[in-house]
Coordinates of N, CA and C in Angstrom, one line a residue:
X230 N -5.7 23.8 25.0 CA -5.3 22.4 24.7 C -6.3 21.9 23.7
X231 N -5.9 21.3 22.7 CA -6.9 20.8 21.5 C -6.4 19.1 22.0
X232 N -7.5 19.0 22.0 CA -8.3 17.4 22.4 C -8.0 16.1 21.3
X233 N -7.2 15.3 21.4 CA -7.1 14.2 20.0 C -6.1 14.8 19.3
X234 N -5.4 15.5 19.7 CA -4.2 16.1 18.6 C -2.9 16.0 19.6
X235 N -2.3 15.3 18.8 CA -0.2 15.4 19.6 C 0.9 16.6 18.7
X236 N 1.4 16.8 19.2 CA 2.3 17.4 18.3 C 3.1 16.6 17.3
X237 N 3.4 15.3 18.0 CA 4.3 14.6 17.1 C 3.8 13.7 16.2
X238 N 2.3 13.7 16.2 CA 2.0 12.8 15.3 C 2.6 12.4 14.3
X239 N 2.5 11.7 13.4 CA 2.9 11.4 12.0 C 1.1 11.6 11.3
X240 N 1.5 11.8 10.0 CA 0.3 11.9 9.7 C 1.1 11.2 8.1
X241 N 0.0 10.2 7.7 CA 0.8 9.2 6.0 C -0.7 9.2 5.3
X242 N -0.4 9.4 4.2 CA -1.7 9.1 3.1 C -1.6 7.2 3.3
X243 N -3.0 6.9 3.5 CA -3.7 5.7 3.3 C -3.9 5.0 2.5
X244 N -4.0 3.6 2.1 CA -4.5 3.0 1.0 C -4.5 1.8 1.4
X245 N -5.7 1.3 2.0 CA -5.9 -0.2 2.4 C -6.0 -1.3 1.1
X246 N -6.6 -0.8 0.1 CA -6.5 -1.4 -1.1 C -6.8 -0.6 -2.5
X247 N -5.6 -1.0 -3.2 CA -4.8 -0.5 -4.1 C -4.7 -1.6 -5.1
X248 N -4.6 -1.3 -6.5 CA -4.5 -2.4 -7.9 C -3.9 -1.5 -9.1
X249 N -2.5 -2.1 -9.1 CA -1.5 -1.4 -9.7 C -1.1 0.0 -9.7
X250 N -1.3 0.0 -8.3 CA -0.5 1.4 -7.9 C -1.3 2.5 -7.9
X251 N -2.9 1.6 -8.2 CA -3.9 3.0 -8.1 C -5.2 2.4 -7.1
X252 N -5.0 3.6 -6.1 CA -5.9 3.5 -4.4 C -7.2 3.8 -5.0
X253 N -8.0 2.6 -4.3 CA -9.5 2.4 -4.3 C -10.1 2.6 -3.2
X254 N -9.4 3.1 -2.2 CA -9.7 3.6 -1.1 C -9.0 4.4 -0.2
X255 N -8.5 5.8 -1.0 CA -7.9 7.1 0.0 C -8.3 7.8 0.8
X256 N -7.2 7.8 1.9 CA -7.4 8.7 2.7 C -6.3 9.2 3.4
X257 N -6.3 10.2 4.5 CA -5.2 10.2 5.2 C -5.3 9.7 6.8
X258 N -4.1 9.4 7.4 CA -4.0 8.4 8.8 C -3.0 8.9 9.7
X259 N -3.3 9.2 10.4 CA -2.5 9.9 11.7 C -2.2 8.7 12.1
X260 N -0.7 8.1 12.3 CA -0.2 7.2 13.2 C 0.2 6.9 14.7
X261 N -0.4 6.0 15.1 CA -0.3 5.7 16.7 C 1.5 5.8 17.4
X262 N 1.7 5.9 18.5 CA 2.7 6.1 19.3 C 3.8 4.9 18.4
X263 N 2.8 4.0 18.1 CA 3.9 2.6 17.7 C 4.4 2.3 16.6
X264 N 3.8 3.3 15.5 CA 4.3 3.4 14.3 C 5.1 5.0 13.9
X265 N 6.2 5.0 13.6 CA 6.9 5.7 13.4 C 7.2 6.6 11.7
X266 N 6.9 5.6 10.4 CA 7.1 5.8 9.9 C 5.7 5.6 8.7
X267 N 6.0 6.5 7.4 CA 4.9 6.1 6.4 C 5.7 5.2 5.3
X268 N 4.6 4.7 4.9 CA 5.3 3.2 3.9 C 4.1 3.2 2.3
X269 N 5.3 3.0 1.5 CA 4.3 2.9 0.4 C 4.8 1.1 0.1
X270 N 3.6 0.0 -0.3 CA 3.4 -1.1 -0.7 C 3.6 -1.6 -1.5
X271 N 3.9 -2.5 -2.5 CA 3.5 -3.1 -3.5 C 4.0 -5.1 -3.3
X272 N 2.8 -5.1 -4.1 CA 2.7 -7.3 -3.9 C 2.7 -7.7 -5.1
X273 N 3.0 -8.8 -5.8 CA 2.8 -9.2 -7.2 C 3.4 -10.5 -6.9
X274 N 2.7 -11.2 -7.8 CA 2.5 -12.3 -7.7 C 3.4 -12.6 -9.3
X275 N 4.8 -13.7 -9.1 CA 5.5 -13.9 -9.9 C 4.8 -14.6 -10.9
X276 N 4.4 -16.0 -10.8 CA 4.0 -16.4 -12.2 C 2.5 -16.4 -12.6
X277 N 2.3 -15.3 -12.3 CA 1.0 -14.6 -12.9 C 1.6 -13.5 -13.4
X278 N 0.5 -12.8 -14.7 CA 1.5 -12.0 -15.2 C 1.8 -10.2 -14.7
X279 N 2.2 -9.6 -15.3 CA 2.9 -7.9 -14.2 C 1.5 -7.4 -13.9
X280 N 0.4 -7.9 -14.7 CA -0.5 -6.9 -14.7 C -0.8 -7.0 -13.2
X281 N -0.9 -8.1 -12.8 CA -1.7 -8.4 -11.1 C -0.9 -7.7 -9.7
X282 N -1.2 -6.8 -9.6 CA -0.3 -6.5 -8.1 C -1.3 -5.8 -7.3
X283 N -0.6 -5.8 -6.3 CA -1.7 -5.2 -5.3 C -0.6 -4.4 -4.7
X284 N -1.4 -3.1 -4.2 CA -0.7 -1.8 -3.8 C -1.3 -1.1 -2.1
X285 N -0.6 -0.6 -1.3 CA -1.0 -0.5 0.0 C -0.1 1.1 0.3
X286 N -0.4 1.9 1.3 CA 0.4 2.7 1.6 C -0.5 3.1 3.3
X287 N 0.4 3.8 4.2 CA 0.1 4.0 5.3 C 0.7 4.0 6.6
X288 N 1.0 4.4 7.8 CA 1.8 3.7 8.8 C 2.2 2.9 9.2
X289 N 3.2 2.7 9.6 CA 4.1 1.5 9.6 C 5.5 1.8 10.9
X290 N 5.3 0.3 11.6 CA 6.7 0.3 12.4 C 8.0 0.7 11.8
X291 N 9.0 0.6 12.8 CA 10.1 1.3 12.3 C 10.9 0.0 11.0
X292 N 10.4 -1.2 11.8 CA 11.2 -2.2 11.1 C 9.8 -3.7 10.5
X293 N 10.1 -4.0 9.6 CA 10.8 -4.3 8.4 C 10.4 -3.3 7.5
X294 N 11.7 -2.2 7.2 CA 11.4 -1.1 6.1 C 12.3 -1.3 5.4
X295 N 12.1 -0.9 3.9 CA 13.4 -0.8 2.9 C 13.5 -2.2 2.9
X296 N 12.6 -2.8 2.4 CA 12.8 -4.4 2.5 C 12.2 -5.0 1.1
X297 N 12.5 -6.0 0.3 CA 11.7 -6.8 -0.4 C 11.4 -8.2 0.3
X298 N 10.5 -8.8 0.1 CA 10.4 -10.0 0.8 C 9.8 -11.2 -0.4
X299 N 10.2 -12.3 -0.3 CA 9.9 -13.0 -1.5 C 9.1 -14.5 -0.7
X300 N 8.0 -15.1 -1.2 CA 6.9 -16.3 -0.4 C 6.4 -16.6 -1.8
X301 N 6.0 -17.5 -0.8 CA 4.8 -18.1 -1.8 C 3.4 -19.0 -1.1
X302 N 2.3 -18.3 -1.6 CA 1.0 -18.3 -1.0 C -0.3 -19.3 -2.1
X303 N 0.1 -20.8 -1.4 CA -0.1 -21.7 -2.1 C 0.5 -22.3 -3.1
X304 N 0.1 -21.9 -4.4 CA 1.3 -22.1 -5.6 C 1.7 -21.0 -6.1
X305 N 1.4 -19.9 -5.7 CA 2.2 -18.4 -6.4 C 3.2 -18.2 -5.6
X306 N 4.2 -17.8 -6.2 CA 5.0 -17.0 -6.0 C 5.0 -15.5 -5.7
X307 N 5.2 -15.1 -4.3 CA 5.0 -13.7 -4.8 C 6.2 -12.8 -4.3
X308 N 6.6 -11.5 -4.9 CA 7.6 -10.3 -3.9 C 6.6 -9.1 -3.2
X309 N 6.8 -9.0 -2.3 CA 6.3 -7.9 -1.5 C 7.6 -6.8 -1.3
X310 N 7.1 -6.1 -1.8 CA 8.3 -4.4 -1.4 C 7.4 -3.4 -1.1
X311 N 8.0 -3.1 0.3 CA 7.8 -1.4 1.4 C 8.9 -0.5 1.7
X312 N 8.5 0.5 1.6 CA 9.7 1.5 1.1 C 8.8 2.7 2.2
X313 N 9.7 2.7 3.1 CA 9.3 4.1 4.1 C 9.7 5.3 4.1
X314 N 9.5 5.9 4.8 CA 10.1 7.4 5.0 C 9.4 8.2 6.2
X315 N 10.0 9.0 6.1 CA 10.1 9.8 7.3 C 9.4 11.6 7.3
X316 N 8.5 11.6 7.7 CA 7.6 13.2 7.2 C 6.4 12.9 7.3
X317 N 5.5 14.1 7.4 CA 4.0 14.0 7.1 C 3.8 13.8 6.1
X318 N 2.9 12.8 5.5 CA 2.4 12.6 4.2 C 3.5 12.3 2.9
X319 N 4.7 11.8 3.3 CA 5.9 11.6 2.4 C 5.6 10.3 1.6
X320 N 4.6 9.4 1.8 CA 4.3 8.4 0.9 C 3.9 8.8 -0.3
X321 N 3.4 10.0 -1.3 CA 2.2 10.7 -1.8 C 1.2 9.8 -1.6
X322 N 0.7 11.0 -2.8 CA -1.0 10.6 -2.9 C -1.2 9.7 -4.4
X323 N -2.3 8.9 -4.2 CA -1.9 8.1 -5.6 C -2.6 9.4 -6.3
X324 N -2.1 9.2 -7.4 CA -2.9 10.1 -8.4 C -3.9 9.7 -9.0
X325 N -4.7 8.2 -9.1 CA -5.6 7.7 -9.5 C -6.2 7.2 -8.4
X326 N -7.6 7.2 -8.3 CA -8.9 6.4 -7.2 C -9.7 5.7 -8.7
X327 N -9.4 4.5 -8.3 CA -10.2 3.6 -8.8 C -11.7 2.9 -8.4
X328 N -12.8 2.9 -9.4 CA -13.8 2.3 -8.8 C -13.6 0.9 -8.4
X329 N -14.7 0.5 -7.8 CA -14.3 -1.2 -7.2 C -14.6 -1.7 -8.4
X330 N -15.6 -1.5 -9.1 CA -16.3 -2.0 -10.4 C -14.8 -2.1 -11.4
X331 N -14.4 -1.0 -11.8 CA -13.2 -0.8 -12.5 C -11.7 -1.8 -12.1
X332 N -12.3 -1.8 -10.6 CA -10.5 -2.9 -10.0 C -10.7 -3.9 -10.4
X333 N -12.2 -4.2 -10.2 CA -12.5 -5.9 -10.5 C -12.3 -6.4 -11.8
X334 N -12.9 -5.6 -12.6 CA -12.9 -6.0 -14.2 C -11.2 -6.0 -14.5
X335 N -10.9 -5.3 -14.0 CA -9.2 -5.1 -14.7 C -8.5 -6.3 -13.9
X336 N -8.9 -6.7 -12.8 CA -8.0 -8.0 -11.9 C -8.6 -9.2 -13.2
X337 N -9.8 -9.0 -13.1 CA -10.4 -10.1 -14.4 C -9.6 -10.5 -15.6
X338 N -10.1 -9.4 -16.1 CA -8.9 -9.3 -17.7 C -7.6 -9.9 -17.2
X339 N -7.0 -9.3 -16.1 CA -5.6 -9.7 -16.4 C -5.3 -11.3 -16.0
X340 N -5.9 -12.1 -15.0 CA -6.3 -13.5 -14.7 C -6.6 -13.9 -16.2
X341 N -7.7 -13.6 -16.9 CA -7.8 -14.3 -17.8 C -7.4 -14.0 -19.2
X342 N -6.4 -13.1 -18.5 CA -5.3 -13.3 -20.6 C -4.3 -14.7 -20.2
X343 N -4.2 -15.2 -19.1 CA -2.7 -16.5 -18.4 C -3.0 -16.9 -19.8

């Protein structure tokens, strides 16, 4: 018997924070009994412009999947879309890891071209 291991785990590539679709912090995440599914993220903020979005991926309940959801967080507007699936590691992997130094400057620039 190996210790810490289920058979059924799910196992989803990670990304607690993500800027424009490229993870500044990967890894991979074995998901708990209560999450069923891997999910890839994305946020943007409507009247700011495309450059600003924030990107997420990792386990996720069964429901709300395949969803866009549209708010607004003070005076922005934003859409949030999660898109799931079903498999080990079916989210991929981002193909880019960004430094923090690099997210920050690029969240900068794009705030201040408005």
């Amino acid at each position: 018997i190996l210790f810490g291991f289920t058979p059924d785990s799910l196992s989803c590539n990670s990304c607690k924070v993500g800027f424009r679709g490229n993870c500044l912090f990967y890894s991979k995440e074995t998901c708990g009994s209560d999450k069923a599914k891997c999910y890839t993220g994305d946020l943007g903020f409507n009247n700011i412009t495309n450059m600003v979005s924030f990107h997420s991926r990792g386990c996720f309940y069964v429901d709300p999947c395949n969803v866009t959801e549209t708010g607004s967080l003070l005076t922005a507007g934003y859409t949030m879309t999660r898109v799931c699936c079903d498999g080990d590691n079916c989210n991929g992997a981002t193909s880019v890891q960004l430094t923090l130094t690099a997210a920050l400057g690029a969240a900068a620039t794009a705030v201040g071209s408005r």
